[in-house]
Coordinates of C-alpha atoms and ligand atoms in Angstrom, one line a residue:
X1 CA 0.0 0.0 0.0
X2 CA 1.3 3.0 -0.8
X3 CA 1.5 6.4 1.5
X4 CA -1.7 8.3 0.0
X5 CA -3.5 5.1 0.3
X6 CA -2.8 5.2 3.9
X7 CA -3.7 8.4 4.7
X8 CA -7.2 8.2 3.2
X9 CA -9.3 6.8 6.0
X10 CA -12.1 4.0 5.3
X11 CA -14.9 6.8 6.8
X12 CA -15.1 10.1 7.9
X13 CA -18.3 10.8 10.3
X14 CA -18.6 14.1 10.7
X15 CA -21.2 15.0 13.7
X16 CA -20.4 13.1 17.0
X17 CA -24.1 13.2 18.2
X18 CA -25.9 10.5 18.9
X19 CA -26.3 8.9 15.0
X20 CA -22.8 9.6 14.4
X21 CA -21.1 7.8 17.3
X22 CA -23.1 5.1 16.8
X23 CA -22.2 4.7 13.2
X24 CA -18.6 5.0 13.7
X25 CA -18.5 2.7 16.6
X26 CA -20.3 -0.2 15.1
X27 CA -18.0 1.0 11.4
X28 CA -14.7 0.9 13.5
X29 CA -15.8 -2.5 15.3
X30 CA -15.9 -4.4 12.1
X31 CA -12.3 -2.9 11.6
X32 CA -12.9 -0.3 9.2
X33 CA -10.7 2.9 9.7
X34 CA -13.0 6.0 10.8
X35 CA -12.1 9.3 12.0
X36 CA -15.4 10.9 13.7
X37 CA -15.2 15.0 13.4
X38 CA -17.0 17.1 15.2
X39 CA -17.4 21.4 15.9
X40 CA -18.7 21.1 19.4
X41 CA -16.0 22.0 23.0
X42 CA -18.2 19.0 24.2
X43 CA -19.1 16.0 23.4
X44 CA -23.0 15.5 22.4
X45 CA -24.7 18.0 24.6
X46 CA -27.6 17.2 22.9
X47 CA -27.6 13.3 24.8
X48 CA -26.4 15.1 27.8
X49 CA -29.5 17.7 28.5
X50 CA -31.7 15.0 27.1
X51 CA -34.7 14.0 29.0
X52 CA -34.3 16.5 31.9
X53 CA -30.7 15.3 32.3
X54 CA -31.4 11.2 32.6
X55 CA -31.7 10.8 28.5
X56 CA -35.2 9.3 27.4
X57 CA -33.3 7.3 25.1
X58 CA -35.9 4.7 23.8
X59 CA -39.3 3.8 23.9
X60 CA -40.5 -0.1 24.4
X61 CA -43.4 1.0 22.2
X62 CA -41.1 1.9 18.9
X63 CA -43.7 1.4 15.3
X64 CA -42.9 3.1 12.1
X65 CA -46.4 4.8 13.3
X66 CA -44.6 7.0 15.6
X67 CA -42.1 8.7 13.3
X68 CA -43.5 11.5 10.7
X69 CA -41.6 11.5 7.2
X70 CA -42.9 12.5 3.6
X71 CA -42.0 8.7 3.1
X72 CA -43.4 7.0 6.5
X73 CA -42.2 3.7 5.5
X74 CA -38.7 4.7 4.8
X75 CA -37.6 3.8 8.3
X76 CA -39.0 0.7 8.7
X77 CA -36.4 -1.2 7.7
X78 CA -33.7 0.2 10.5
X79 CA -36.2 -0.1 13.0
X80 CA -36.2 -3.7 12.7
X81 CA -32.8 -4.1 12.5
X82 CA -32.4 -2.3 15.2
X83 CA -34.7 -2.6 18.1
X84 CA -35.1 -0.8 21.2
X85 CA -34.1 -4.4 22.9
X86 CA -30.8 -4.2 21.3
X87 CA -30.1 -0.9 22.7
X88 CA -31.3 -1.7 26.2
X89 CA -28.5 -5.0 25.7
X90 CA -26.3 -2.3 25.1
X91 CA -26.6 -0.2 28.3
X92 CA -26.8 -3.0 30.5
X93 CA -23.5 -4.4 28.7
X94 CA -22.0 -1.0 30.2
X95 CA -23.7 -1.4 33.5
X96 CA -26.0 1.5 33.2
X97 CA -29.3 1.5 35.3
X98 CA -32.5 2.8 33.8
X99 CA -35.9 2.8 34.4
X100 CA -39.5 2.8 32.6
X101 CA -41.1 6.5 33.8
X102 CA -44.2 6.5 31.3
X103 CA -46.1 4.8 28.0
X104 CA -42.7 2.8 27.7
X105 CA -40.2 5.6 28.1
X106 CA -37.1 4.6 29.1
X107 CA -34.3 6.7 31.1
X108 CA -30.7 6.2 33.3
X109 CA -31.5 5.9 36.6
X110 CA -28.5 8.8 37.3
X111 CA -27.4 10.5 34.4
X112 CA -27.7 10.9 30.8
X113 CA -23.6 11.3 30.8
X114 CA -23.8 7.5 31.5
X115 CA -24.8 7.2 27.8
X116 CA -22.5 9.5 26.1
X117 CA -19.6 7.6 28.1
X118 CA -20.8 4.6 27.0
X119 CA -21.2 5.4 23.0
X120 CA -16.9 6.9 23.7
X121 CA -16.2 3.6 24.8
X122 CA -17.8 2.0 21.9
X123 CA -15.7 4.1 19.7
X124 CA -12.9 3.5 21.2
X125 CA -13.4 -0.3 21.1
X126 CA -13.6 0.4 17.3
X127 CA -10.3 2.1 17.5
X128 CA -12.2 5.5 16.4
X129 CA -9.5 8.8 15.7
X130 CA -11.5 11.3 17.3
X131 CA -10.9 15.3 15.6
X132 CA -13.1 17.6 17.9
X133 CA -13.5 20.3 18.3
X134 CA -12.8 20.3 14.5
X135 CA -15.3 22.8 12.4
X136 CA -15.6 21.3 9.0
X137 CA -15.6 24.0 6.3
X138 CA -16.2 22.2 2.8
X139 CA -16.6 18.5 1.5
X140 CA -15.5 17.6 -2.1
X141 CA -15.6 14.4 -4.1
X142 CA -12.5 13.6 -5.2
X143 CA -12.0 10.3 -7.5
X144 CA -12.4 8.1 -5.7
X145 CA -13.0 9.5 -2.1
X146 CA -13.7 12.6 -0.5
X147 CA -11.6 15.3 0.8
X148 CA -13.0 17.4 3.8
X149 CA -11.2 20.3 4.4
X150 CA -11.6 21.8 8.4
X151 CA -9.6 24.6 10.4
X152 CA -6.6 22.5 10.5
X153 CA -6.0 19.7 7.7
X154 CA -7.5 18.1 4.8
X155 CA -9.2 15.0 5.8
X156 CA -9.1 11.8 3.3
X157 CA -12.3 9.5 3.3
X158 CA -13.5 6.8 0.9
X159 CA -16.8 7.4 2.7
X160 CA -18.5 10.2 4.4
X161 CA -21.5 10.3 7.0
X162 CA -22.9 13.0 7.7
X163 CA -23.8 12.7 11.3
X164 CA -24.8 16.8 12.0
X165 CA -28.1 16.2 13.0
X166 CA -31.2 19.1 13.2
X167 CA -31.0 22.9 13.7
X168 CA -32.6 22.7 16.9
X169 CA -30.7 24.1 20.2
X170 CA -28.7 26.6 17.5
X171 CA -27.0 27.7 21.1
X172 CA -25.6 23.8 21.5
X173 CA -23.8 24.2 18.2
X174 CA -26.5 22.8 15.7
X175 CA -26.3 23.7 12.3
X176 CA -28.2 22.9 8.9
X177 CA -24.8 22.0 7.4
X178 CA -25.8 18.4 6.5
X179 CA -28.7 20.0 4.3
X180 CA -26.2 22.3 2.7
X181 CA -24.3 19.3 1.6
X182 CA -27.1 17.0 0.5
X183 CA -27.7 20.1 -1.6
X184 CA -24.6 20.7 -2.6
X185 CA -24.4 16.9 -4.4
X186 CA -28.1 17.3 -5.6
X187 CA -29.9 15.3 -3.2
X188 CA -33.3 17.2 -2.1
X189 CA -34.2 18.6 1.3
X190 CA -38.0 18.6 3.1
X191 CA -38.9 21.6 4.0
X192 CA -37.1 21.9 7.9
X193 CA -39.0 23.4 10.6
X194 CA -39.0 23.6 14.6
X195 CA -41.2 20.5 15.9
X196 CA -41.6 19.3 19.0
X197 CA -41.7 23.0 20.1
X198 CA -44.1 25.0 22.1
X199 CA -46.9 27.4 20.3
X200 CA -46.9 30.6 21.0
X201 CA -49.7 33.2 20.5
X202 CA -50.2 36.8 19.3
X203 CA -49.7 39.0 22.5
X204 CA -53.5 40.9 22.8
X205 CA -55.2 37.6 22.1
X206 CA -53.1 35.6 24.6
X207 CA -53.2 38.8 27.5
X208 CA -56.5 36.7 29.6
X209 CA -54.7 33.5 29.8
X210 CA -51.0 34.6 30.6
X211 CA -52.2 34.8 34.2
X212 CA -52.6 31.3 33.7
X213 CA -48.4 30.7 33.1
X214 CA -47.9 26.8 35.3
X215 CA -51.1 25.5 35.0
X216 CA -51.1 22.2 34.1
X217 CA -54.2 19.6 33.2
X218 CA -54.8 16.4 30.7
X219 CA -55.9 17.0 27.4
X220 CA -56.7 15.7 24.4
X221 CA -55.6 17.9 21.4
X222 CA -55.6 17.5 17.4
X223 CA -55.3 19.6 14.9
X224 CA -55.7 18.4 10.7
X225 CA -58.9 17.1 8.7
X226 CA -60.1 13.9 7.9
X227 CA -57.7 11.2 7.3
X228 CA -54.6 13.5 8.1
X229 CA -56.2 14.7 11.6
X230 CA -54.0 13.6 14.6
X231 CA -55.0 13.5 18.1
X232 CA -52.7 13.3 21.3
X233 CA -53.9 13.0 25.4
X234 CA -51.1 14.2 27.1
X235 CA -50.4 17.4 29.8
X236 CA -50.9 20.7 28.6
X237 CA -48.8 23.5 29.9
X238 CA -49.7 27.4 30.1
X239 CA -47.2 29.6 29.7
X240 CA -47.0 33.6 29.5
X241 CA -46.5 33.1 26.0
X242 CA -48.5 30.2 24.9
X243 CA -48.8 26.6 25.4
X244 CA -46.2 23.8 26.1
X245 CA -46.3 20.5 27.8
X246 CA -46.0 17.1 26.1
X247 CA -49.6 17.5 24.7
X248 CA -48.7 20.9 22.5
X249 CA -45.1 19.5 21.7
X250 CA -46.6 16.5 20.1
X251 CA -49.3 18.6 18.1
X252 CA -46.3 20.8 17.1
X253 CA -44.8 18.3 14.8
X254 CA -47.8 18.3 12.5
X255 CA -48.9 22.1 13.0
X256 CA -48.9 23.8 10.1
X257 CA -48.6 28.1 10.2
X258 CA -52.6 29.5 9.8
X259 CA -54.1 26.2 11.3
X260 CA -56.2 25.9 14.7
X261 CA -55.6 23.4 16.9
X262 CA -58.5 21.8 19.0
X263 CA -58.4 20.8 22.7
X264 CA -60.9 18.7 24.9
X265 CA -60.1 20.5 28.5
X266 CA -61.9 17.5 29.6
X267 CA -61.1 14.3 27.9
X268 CA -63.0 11.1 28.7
X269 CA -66.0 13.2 30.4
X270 CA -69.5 14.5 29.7
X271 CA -69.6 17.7 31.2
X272 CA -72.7 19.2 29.0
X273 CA -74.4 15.6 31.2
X274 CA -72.5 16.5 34.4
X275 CA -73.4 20.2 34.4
X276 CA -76.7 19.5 34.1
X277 CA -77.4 16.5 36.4
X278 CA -75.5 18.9 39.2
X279 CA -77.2 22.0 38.5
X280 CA -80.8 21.9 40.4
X281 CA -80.9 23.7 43.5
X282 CA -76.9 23.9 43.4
X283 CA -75.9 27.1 45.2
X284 CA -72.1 26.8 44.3
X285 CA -70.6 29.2 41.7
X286 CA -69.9 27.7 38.5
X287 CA -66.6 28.3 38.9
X288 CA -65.9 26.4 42.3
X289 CA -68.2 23.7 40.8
X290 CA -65.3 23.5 37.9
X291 CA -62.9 22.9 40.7
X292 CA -63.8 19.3 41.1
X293 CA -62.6 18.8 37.8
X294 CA -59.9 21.7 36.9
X295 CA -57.1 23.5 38.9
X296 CA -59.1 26.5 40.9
X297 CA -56.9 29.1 38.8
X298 CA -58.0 27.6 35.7
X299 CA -61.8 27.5 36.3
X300 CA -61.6 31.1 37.4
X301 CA -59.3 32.9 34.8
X302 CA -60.6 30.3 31.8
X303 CA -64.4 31.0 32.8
X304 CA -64.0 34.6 32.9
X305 CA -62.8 34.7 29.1
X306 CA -66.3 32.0 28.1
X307 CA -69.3 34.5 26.5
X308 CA -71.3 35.9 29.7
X309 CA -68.8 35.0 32.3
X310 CA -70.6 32.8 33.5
X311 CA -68.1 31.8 36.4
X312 CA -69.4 33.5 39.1
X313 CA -72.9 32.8 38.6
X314 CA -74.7 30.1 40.7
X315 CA -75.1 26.9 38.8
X316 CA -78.8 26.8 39.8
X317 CA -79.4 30.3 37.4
X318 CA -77.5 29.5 34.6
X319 CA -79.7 28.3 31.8
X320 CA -79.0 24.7 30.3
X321 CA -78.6 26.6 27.1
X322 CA -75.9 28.3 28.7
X323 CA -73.9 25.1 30.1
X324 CA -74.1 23.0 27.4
X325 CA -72.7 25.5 24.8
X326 CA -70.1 26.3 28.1
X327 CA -69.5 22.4 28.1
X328 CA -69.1 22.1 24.3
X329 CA -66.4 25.3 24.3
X330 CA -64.6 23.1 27.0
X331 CA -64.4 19.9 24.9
X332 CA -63.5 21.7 22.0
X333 CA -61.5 24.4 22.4
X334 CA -60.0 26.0 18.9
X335 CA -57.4 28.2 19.3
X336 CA -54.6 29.5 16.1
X337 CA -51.1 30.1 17.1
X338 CA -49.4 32.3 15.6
X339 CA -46.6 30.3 15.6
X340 CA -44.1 27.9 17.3
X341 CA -40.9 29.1 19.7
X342 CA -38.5 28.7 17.6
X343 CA -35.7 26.0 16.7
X344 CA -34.0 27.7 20.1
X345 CA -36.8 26.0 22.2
X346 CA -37.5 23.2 19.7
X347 CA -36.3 19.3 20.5
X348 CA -36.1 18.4 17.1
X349 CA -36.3 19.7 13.5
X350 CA -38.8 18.2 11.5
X351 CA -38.1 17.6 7.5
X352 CA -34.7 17.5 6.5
X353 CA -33.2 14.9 3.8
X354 CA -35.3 13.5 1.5
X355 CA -35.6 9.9 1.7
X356 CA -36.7 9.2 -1.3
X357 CA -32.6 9.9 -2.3
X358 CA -31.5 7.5 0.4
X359 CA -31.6 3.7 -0.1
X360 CA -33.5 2.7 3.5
X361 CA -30.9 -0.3 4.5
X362 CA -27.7 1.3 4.3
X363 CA -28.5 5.0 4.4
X364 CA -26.6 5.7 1.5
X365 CA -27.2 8.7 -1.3
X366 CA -29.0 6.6 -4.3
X367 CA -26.9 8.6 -6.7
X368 CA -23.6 9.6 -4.9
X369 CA -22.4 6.2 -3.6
X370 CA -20.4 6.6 -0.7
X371 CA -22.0 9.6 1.2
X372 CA -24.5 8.7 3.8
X373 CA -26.8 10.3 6.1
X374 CA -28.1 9.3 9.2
X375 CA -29.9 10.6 12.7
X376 CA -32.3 13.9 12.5
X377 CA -30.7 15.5 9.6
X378 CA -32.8 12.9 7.6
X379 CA -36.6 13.6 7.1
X380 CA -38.1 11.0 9.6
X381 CA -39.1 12.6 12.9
X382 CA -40.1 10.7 16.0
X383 CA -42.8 11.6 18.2
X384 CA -42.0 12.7 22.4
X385 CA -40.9 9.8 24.5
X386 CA -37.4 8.0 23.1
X387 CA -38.3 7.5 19.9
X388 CA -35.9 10.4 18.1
X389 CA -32.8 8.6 19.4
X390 CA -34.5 5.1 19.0
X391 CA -34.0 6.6 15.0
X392 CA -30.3 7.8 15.7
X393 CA -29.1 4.8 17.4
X394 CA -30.8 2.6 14.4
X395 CA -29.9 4.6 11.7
X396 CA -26.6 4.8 12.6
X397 CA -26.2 1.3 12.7
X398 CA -27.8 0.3 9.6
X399 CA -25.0 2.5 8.1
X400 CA -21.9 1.3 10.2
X401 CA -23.1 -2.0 9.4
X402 CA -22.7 -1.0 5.7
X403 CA -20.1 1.0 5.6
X404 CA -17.2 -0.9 3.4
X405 CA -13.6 -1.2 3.9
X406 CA -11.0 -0.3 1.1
Ligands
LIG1 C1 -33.6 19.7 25.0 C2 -33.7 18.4 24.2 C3 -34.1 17.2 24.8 C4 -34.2 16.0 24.1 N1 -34.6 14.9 24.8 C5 -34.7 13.8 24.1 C6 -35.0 12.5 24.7 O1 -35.1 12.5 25.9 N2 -35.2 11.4 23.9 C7 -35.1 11.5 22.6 O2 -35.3 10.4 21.9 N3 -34.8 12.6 21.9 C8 -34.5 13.7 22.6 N4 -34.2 14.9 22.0 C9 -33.9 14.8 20.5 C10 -32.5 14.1 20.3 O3 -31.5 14.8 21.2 C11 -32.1 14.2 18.9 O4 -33.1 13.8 18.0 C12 -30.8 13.4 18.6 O5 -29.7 13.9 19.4 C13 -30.4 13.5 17.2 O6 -29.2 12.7 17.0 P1 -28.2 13.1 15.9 O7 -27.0 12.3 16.1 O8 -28.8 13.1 14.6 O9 -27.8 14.6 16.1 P2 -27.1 15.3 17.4 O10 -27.2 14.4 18.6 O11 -27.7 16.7 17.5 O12 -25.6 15.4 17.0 C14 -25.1 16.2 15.9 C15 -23.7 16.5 16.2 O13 -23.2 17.2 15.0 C16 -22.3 18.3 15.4 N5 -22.3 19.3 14.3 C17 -23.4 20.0 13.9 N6 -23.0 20.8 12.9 C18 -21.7 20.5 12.6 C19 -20.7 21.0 11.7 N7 -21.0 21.9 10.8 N8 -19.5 20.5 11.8 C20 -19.1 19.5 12.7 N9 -20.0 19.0 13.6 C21 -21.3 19.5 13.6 C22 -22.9 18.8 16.7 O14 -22.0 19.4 17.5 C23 -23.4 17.5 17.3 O15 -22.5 16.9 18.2 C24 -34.0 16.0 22.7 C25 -33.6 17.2 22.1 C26 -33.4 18.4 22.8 C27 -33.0 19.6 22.1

């Protein structure tokens, strides 16, 4: 082998998220020679503030049903061959504790750091070169690799990944640069846009329900028509701006600008029925009567924006009329956003790499063989609750799997 040959590693992985160590790790394990590049001071920040700190990082519950993709069965085929069990096998390998907290979502018992730790080790195990933190300026295809040219040297690669996940947390580092290059060699981009973000609301028209900021309740929300209406029953969140909580972050995802959203403040009940069979001789204001049901500060400050205001009336005066069109503006709340908080507030990005240029085993370009993406940057988007880095762990494996030596 000659010196150039040698210099020109087997893959370059540029991104050392979640999807990227993964794909170098399990790469460098079948002893191909990767060199995993990455812009960040430290490592994955995105794994570390994950989950509150203790990383959601799968979900027992993991169906191509809970990913949203302009090709929805484009993952389907790293999903299975890469199952949330397999991870799980993983972190008890490395001794790390977890626990199931909710609907299958799985988290360390102490800290998400466990995981990034863990993912190192894997690397290293796969004898990984590590260049961080190493910003990557330009990628060009060469004859027969790729050159990537970054502060310091020109990097050699008969493969590249491109590992640099979404543009959400823009303050952690993230960056649309693995758009740029699937542009850049003609491959086609899905619209990006903050999801899994919290809606906000024009000022004047949010003003009565500020006051509400922490209040917290089950809901059921949806937004969309016919076949493409979705529906979520999670926790809603007031806050001065808008709404958050798992509920609205869900919705988010498939929010489109202009659209109302709908929420049942009272899922599972009949309240028009329950208003009414409590109503005769019932002295209580409506609001107090509310209580029962609601947070106090909710029944007071929501009832006092509903037509009449009817909250401090006595349930025995209002009119039926009057609680069953109250009951019906409870169930079926529609409110329009004006838009979402931004990619600063947002966990993911949605859209992102067309699919429909990737080949869904290996992750590879269709028409620029030996450049790959994998993790966020590509348009499949996972709901709340594990499932985004259920995708970036499978993903990434499906490619290390078939990345090739020389
Ligand atoms: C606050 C928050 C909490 C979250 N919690 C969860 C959770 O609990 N469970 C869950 O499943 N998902 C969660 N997510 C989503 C999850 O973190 C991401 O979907 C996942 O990290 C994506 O993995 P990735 O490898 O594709 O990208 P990332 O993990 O974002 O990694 C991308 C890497 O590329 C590097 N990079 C970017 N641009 C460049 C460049 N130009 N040059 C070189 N390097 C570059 C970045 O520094 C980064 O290290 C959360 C996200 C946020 C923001």
């Amino acid at each position: 082998m000659g010196r150039a040959a040698q210099r020109v590693f087997d893959v370059a992985v540029i991104g050392a998220g979640a999807a990227g160590m993964m794909a170098a790790s399990v790469a460098g394990q079948r002893g191909l020679r990767v060199v995993l590049i990455d812009h960040a001071q430290r490592l994955a920040e995105k794994i570390r503030i994950s989950g509150g700190g203790r990383c959601n990082f799968t979900n027992l519950g993991t169906t191509p049903a809970q990913f949203i993709s302009q090709n929805p069965n484009f993952c389907r085929s790293a999903l299975a061959g890469y199952t949330p069990r397999d991870f799980i096998d993983l972190v008890e390998r490395h001794g790390i504790a977890w626990h199931e907290k909710h609907r299958g979502q799985l988290f360390c018992d102490e800290s998400s750091e466990a995981i990034i730790r863990m993912l190192e080790q894997e690397c290293d195990a796969g004898r990984v070169s590590w260049r961080m933190p190493c910003p990557v300026q330009a990628i060009a295809r060469e004859a027969d690799h790729f050159s990537i040219k970054t502060g310091g040297e020109s990097i050699e690669a008969r493969q590249v990944v491109m590992a640099t996940g979404g543009m959400a947390i823009p303050q952690l580092g993230a960056t649309d640069f693995a758009l740029k290059v699937a542009r850049q060699f003609g491959l086609k981009v899905v619209e990006p846009r903050p999801a899994l973000v919290p809606l906000t609301f024009d000022a004047e028209h949010w003003k009565p329900f500020s006051a509400l900021s922490g209040v917290s309740l089950e809901v059921s929300v949806r937004c969309g028509q016919g076949r493409s209406k979705t529906v979520f029953l999670e926790d809603l969140l007031f806050t001065h701006r808008g709404l958050s909580g798992p509920a609205i972050l869900q919705i988010s995802s498939y929010w489109h600008p202009g659209e109302p959203i709908e929420l049942d403040l009272a899922p599972g009940q009949d309240l028009a029925e329950a208003l009414l069979a409590a109503k005769p001789g019932n002295r209580q204001q409506l609001d107090t009567a509310l209580s029962a049901i609601w947070p106090k500060r909710l029944a007071e400050q929501w009832l006092a924006t509903a037509p009449g205001r009817p909250g401090a009336q006595r349930m025995a005066d209002i009119p039926d009329k009057t609680l069953r069109a109250l009951a019906a503006r409870i169930h079926g709340w529609r409110l329009t956003p004006s838009g979402t908080a931004g990619y600063r507030k947002a966990e993911v990005m949605r859209g992102g790499v067309d699919t429909r240029g990737l080949d869904q085993k290996t992750m590879q370009a269709k028409a620029v063989p030996g450049l790959y993406f994998v993790g966020e940057a590509v348009d499949v988007t996972g709901w709340l609750g594990g499932y985004n880095f259920q995708w970036a762990w499978a993903s990434g494996v499906a490619c290390g799997r078939a990345l090739q030596a020389a």
